[in-house]
PDB file of C-alpha atoms in Angstrom:
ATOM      1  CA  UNK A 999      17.140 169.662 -50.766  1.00 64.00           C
ATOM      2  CA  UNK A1000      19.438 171.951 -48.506  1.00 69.00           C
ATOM      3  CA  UNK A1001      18.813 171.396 -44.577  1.00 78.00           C
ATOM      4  CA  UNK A1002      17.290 174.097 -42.890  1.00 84.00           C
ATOM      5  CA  UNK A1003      19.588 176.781 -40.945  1.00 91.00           C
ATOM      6  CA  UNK A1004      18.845 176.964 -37.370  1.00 89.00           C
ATOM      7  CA  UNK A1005      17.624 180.420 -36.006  1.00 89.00           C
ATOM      8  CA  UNK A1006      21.341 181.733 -35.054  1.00 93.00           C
ATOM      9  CA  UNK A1007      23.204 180.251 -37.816  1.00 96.00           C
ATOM     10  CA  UNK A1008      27.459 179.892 -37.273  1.00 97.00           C
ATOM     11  CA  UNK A1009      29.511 183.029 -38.540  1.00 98.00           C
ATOM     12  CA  UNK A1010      31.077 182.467 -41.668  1.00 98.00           C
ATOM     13  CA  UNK A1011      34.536 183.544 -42.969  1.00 98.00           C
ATOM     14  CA  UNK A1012      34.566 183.197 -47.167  1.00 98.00           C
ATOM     15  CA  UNK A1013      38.374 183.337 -47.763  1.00 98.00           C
ATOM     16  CA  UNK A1014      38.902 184.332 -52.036  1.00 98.00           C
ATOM     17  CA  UNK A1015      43.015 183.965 -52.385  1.00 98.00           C
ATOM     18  CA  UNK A1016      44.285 185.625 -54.699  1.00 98.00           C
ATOM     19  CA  UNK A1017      48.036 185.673 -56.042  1.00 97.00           C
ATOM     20  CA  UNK A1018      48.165 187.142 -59.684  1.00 94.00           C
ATOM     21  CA  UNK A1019      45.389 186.818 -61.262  1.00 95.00           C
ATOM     22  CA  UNK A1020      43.104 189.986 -63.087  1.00 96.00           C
ATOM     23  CA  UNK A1021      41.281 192.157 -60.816  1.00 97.00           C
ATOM     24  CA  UNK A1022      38.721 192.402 -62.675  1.00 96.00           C
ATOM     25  CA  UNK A1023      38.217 188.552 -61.972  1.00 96.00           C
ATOM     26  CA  UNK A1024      38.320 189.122 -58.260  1.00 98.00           C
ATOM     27  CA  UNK A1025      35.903 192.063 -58.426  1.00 98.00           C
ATOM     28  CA  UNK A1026      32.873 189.987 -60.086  1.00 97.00           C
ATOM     29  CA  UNK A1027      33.682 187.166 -57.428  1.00 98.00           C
ATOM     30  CA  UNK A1028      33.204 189.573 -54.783  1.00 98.00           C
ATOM     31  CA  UNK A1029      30.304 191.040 -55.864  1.00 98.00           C
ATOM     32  CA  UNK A1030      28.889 187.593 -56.233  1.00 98.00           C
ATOM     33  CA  UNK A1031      30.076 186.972 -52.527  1.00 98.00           C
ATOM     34  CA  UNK A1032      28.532 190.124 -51.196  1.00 98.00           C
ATOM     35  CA  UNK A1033      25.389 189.271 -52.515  1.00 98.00           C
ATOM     36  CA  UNK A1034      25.292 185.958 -50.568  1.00 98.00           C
ATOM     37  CA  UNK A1035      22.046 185.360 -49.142  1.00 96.00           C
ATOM     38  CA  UNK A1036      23.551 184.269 -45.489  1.00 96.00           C
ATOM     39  CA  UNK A1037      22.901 186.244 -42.389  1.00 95.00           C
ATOM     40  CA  UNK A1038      26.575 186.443 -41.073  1.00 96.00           C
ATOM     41  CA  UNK A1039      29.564 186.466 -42.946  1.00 98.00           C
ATOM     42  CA  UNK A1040      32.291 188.438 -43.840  1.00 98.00           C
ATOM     43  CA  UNK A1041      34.499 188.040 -47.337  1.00 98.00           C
ATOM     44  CA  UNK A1042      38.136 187.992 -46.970  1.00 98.00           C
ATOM     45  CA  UNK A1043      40.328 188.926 -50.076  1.00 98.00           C
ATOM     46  CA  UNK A1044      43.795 186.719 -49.097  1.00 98.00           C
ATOM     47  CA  UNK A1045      46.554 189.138 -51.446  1.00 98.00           C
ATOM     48  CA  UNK A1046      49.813 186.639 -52.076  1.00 98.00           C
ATOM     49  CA  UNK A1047      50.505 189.208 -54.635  1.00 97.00           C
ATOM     50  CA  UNK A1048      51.195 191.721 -52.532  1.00 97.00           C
ATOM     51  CA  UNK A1049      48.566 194.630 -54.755  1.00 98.00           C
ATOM     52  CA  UNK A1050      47.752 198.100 -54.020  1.00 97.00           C
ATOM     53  CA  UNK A1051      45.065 197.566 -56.614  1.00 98.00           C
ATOM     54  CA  UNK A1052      43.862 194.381 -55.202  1.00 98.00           C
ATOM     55  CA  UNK A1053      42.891 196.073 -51.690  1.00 98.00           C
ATOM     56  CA  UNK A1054      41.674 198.963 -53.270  1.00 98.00           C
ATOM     57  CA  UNK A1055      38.840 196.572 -55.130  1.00 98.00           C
ATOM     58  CA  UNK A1056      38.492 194.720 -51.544  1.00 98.00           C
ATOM     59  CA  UNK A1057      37.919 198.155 -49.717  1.00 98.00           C
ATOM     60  CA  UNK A1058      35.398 198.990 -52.754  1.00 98.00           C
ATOM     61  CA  UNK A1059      33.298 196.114 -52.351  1.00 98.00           C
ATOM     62  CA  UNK A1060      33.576 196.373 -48.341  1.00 97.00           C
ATOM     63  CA  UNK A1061      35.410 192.858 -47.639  1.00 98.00           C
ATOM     64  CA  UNK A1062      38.150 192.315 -45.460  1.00 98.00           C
ATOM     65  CA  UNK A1063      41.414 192.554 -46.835  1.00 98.00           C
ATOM     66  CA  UNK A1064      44.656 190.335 -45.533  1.00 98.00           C
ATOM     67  CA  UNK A1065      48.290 189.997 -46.986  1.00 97.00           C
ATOM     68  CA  UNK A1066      51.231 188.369 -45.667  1.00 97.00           C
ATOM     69  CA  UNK A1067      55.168 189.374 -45.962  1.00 95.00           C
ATOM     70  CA  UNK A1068      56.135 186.081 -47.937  1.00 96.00           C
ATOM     71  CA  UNK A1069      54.674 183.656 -50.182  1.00 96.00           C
ATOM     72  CA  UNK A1070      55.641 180.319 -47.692  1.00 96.00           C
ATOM     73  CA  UNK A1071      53.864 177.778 -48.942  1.00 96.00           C
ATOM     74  CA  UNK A1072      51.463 178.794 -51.553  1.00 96.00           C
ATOM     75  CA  UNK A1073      47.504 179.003 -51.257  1.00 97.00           C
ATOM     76  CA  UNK A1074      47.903 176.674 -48.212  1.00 97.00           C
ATOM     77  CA  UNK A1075      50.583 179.041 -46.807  1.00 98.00           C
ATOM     78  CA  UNK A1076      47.812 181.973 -47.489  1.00 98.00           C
ATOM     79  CA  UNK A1077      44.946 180.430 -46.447  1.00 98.00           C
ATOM     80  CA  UNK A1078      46.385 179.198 -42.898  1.00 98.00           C
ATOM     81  CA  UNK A1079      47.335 182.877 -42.143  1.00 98.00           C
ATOM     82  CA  UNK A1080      43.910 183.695 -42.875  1.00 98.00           C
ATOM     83  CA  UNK A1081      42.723 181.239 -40.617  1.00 98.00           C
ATOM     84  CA  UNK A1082      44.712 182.646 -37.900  1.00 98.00           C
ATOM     85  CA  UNK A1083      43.526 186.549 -38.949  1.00 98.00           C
ATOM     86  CA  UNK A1084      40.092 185.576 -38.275  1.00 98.00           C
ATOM     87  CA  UNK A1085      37.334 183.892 -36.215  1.00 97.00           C
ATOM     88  CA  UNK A1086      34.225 182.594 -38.121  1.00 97.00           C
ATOM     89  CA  UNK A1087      32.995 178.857 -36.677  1.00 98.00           C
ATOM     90  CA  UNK A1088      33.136 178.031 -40.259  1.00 98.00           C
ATOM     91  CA  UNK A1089      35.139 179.223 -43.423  1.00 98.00           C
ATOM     92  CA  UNK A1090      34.174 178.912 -46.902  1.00 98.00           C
ATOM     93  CA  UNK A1091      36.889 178.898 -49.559  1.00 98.00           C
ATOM     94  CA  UNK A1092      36.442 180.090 -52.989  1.00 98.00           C
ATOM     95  CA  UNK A1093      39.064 180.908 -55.866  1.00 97.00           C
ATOM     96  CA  UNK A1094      39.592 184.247 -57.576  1.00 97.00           C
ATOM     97  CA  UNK A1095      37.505 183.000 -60.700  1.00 95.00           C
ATOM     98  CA  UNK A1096      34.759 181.503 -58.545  1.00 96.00           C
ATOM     99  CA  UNK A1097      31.904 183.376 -58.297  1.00 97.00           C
ATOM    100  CA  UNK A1098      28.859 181.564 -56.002  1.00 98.00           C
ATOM    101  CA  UNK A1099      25.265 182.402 -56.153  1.00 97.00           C
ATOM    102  CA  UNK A1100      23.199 183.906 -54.437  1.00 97.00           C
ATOM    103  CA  UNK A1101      21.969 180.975 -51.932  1.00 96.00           C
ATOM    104  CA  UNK A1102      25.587 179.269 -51.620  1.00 97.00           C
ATOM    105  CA  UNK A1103      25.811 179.705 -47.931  1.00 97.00           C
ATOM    106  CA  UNK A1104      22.372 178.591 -47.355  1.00 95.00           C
ATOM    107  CA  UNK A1105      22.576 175.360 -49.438  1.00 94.00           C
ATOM    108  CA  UNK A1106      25.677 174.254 -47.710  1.00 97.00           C
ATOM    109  CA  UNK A1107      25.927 175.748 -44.210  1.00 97.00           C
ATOM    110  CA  UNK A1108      22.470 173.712 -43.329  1.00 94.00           C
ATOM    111  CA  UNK A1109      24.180 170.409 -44.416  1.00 94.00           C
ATOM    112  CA  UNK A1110      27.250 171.034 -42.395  1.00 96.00           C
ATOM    113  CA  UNK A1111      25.464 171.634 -38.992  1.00 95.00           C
ATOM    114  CA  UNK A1112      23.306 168.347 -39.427  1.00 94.00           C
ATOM    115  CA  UNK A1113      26.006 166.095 -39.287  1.00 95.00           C
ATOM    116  CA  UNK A1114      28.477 167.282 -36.486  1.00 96.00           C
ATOM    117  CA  UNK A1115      31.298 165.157 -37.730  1.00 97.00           C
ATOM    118  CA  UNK A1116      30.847 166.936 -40.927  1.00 98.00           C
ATOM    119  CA  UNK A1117      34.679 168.711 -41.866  1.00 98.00           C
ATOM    120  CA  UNK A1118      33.156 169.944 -44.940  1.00 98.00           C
ATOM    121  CA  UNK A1119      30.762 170.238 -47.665  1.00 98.00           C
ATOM    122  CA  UNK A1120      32.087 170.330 -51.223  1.00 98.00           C
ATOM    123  CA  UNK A1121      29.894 171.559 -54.214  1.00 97.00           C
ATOM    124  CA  UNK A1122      30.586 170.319 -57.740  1.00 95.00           C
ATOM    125  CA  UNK A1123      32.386 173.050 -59.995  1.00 93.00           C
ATOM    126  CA  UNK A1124      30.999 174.747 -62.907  1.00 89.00           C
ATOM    127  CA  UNK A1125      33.140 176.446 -65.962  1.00 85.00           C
ATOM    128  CA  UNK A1126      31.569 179.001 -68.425  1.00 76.00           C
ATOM    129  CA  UNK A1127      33.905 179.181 -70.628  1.00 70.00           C
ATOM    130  CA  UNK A1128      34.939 176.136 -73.076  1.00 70.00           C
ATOM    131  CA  UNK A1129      37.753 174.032 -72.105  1.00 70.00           C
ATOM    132  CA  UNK A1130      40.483 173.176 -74.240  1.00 66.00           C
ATOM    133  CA  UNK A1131      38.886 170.110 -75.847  1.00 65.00           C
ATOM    134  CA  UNK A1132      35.533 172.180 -76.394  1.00 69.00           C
ATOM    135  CA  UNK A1133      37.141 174.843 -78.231  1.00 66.00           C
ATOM    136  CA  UNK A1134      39.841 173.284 -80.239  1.00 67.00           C
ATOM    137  CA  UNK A1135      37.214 170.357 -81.627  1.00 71.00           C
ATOM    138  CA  UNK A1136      34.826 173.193 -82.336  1.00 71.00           C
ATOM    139  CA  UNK A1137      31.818 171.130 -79.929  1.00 70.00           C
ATOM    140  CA  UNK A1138      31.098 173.325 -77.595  1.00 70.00           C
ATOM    141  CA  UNK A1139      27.336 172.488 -77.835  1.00 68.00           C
ATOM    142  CA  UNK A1140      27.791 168.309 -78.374  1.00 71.00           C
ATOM    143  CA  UNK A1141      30.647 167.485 -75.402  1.00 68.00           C
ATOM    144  CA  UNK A1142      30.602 168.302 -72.122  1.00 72.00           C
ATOM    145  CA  UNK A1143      33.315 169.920 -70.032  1.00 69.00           C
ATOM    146  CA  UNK A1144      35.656 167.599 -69.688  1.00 68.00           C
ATOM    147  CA  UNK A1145      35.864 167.826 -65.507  1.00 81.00           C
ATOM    148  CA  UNK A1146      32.270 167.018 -65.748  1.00 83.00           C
ATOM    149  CA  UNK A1147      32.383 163.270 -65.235  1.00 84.00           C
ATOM    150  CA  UNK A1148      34.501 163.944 -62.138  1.00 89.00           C
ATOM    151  CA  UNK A1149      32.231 166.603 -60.263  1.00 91.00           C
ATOM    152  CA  UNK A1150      28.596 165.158 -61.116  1.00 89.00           C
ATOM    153  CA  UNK A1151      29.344 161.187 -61.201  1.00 91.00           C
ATOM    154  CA  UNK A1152      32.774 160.357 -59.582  1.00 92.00           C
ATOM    155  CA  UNK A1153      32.552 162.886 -56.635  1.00 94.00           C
ATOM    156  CA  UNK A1154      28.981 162.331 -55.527  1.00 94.00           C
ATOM    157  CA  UNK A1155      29.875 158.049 -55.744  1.00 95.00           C
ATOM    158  CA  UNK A1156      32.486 158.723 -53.314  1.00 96.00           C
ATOM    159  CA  UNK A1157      30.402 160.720 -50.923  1.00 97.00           C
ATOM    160  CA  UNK A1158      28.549 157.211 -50.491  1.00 96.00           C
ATOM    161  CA  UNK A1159      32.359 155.722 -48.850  1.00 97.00           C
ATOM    162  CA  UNK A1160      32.658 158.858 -47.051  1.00 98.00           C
ATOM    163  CA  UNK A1161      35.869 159.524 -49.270  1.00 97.00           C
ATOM    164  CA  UNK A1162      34.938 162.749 -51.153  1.00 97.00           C
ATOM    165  CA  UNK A1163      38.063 165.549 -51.276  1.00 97.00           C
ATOM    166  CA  UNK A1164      37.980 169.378 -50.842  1.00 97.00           C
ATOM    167  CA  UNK A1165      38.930 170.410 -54.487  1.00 96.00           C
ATOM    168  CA  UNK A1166      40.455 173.703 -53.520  1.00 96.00           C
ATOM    169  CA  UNK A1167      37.547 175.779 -54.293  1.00 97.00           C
ATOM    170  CA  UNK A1168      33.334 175.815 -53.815  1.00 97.00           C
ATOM    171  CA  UNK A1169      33.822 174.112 -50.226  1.00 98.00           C
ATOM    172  CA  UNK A1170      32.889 175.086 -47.048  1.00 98.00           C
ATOM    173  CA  UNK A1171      34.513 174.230 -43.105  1.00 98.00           C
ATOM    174  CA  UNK A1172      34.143 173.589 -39.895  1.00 98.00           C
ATOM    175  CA  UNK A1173      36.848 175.510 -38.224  1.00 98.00           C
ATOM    176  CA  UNK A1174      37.523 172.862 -35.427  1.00 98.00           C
ATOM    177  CA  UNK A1175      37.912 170.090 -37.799  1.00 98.00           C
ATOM    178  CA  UNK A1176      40.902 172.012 -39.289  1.00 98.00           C
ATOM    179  CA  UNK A1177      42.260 173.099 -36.343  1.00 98.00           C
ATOM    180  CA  UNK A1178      42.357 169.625 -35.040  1.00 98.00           C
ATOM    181  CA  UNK A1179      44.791 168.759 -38.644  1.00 98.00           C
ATOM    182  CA  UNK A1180      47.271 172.356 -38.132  1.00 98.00           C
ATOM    183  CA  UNK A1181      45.598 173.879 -41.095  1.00 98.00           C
ATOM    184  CA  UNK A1182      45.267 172.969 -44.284  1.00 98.00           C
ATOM    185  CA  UNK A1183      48.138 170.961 -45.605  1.00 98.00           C
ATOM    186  CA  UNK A1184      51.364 172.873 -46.081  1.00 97.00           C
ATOM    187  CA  UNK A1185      53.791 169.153 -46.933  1.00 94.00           C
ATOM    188  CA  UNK A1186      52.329 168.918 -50.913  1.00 95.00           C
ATOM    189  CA  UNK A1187      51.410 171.309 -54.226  1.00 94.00           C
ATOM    190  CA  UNK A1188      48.143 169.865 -53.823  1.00 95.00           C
ATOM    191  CA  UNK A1189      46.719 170.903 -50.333  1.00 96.00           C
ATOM    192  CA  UNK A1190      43.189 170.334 -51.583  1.00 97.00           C
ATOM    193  CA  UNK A1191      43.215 166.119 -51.277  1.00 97.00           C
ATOM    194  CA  UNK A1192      46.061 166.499 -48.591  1.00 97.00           C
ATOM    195  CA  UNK A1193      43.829 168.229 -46.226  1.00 98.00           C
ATOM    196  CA  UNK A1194      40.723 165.718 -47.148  1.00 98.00           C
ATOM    197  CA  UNK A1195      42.946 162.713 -46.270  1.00 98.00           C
ATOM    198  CA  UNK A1196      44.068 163.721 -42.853  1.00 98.00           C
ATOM    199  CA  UNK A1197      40.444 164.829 -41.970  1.00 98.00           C
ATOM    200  CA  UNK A1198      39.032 161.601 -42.684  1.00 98.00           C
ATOM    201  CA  UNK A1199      42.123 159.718 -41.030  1.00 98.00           C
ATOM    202  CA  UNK A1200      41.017 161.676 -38.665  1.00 98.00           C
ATOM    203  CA  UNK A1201      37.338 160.374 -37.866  1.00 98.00           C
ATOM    204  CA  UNK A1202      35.886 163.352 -39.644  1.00 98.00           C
ATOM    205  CA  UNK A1203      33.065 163.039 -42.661  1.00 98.00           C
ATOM    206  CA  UNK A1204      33.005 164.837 -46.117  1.00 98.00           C
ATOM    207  CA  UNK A1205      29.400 166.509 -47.579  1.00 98.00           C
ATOM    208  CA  UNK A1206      28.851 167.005 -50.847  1.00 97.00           C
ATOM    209  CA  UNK A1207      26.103 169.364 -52.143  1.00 96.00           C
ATOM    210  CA  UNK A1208      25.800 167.749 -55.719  1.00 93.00           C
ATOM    211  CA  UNK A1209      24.209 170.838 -56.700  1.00 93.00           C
ATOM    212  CA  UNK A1210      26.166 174.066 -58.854  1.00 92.00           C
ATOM    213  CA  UNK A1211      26.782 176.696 -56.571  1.00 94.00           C
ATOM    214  CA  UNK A1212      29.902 178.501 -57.959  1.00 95.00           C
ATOM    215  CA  UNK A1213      30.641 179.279 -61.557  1.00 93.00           C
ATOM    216  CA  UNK A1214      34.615 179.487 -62.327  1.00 92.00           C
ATOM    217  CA  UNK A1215      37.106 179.849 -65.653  1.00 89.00           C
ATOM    218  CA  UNK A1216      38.042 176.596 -67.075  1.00 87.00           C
ATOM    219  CA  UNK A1217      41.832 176.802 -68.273  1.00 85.00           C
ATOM    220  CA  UNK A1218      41.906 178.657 -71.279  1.00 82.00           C
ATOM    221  CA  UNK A1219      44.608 177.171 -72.925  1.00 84.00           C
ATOM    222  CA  UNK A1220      46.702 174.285 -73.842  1.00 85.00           C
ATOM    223  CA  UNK A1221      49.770 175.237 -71.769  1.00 90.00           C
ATOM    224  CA  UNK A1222      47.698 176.448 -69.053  1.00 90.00           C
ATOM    225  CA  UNK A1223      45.625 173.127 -69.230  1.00 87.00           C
ATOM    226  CA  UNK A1224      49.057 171.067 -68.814  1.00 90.00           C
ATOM    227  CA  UNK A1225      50.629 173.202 -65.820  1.00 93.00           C
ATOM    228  CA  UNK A1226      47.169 172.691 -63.867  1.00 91.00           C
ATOM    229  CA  UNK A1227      47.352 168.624 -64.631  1.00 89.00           C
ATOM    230  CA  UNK A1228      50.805 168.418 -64.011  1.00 92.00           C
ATOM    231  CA  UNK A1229      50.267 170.280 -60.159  1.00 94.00           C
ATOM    232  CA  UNK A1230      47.734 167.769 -59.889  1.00 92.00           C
ATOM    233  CA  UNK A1231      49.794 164.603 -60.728  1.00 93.00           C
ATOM    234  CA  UNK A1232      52.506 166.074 -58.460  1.00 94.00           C
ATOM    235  CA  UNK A1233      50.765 167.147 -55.574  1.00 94.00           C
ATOM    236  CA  UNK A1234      48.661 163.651 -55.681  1.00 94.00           C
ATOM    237  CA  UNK A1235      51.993 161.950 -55.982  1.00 92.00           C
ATOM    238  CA  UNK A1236      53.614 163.840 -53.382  1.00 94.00           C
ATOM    239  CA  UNK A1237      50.999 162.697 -51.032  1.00 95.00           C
ATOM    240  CA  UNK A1238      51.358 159.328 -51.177  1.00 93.00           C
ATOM    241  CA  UNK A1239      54.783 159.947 -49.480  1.00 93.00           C
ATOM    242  CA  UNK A1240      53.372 161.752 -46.854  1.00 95.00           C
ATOM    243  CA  UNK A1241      49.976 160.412 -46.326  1.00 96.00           C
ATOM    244  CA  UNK A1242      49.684 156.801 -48.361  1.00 96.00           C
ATOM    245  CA  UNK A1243      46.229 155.856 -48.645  1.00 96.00           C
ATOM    246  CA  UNK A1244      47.101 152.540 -48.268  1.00 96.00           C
ATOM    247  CA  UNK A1245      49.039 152.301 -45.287  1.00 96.00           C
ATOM    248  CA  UNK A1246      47.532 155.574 -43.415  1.00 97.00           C
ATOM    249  CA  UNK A1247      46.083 154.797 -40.251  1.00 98.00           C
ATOM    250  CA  UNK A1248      42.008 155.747 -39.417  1.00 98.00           C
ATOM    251  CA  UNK A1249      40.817 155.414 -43.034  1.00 98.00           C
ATOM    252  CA  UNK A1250      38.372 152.305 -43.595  1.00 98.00           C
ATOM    253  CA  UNK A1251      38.727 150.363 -47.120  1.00 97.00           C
ATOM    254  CA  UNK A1252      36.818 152.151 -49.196  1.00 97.00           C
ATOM    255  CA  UNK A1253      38.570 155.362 -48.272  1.00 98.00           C
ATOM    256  CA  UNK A1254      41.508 153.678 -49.017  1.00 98.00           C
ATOM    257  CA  UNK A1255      40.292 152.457 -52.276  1.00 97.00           C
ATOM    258  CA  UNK A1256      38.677 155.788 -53.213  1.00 96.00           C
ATOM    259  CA  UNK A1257      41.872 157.415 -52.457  1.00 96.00           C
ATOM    260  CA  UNK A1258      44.239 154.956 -54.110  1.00 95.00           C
ATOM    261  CA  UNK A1259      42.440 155.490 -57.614  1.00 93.00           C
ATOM    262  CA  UNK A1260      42.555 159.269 -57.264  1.00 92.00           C
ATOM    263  CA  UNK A1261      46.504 158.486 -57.165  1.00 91.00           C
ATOM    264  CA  UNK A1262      46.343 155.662 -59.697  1.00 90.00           C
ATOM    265  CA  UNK A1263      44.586 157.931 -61.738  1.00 86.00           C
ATOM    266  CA  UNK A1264      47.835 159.642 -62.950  1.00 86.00           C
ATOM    267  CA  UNK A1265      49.555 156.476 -63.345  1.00 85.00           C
ATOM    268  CA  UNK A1266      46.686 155.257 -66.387  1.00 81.00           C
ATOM    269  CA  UNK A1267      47.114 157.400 -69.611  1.00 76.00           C
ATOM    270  CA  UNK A1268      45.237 155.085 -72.086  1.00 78.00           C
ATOM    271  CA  UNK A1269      42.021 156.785 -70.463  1.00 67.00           C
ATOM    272  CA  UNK A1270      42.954 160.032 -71.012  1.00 63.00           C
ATOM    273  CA  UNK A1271      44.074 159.341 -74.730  1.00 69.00           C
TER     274      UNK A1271
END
């Protein structure tokens, strides 16, 4: 079950980004986040895409609203300027099309302060809509989403090596931990596993609550299915120039290992045939 908050729990910054995706998106993911059961917190909409319309919604729902002059470096780019608009001991980062329940702070904020080596605490994600495969073989009902096997078997089996990754959304952090890194990772497309890797070369431990929190949009499409795998293979490949699992210094060999496959992964079709 979730641990306990103390009696003056840590401030909390929930940072949405946002670059062009529909407003109307963004405004039932705030009114999710308002509705947080969490005694201090404060939602910041993060506009890449520069909207009038987009603050307007923020202003509407009473979050905070943030926008930088350039795009430099993508969500990571947006999310470090964030970190240095604002103050909460910990930040919780959710996507446009996430929208978290009611008790999402209180399920995950509790784990974070028991273990104060914790960086984060990532929760499994959840799509309502079909995915690709779901649709297009008309089994909805009989198959399960196809990220499934990833969020509720792979990712909680490498919480027990200490090697589980941020997965760029439904994750909340300790401030310090990514202050100690410079941020999240700006070097990759991928800052999600970038930023997990460094932590944990770091000495710092990854949480997972293996419980759905968050409820999100699976890609609704074949093309938009492919450009989301192939920023994954990329980014993960990128990485491995940067940060090699193998060779990195501070990980232990499971790390190493759990890392490695999440590389290797791309390299292996026949699985995904």
């Amino acid at each position: 079950g979730p641990a306990p908050l103390p009696d003056d729990p840590p401030s909390v910054d929930v940072f949405v980004p946002i670059y062009n995706e529909p407003v109307d998106i963004l405004y039932r993911t705030l009114v999710a986040c308002r509705a947080m059961d969490y005694p201090r917190f404060t939602v910041w909409v993060l506009d890449d895409g520069r909207r009038d319309e987009v603050r307007h919604v923020a202003e509407e729902l009473g979050c905070g609203y943030l926008r930088r002059q350039d795009n430099r470096f993508a969500k990571a780019g947006n999310l470090n300027h964030a970190l240095a608009c604002t103050s909460g001991e910990l930040v919780a980062v959710l996507d446009t099309d996430h929208a978290p329940v009611v008790s999402f702070l209180r399920e995950t904020v509790g784990l974070l302060l028991r273990d104060p080596r914790a960086a984060f605490v990532q929760t499994p994600h959840f799509f309502y809509n079909p995915d690709p495969f779901q649709r297009n073989l008309l089994a909805e009902q009989e198959i399960s989403s196809e990220q499934d096997m990833f969020y509720r078997v792979v990712l909680p089996g490498r919480d027990r090596w200490n090697a589980a990754f941020f997965c760029g959304s439904g994750a909340v952090f300790r401030r310090r931990a990514l202050e100690e890194i410079g941020g999240f990772q700006t070097g990759t497309i991928t800052e999600d596993i970038h930023t997990s890797i460094m932590l944990h070369a770091r000495g710092w431990r990854s949480l997972v609550r293996d419980r759905i929190l968050a409820a999100g949009l699976a890609p609704e499409d074949l093309r938009s299915f492919l450009k989301q795998r192939i920023r994954w293979a990329t980014g993960t490949i990128q990485m491995t120039r940067l940060a090699n699992p193998l060779t990195l210094p501070g990980l232990s060999l499971p790390q190493r290992l759990c890392y490695f496959s999440s590389v290797y992964y791309f390299f292996f079709p026949f699985a995904r045939i």
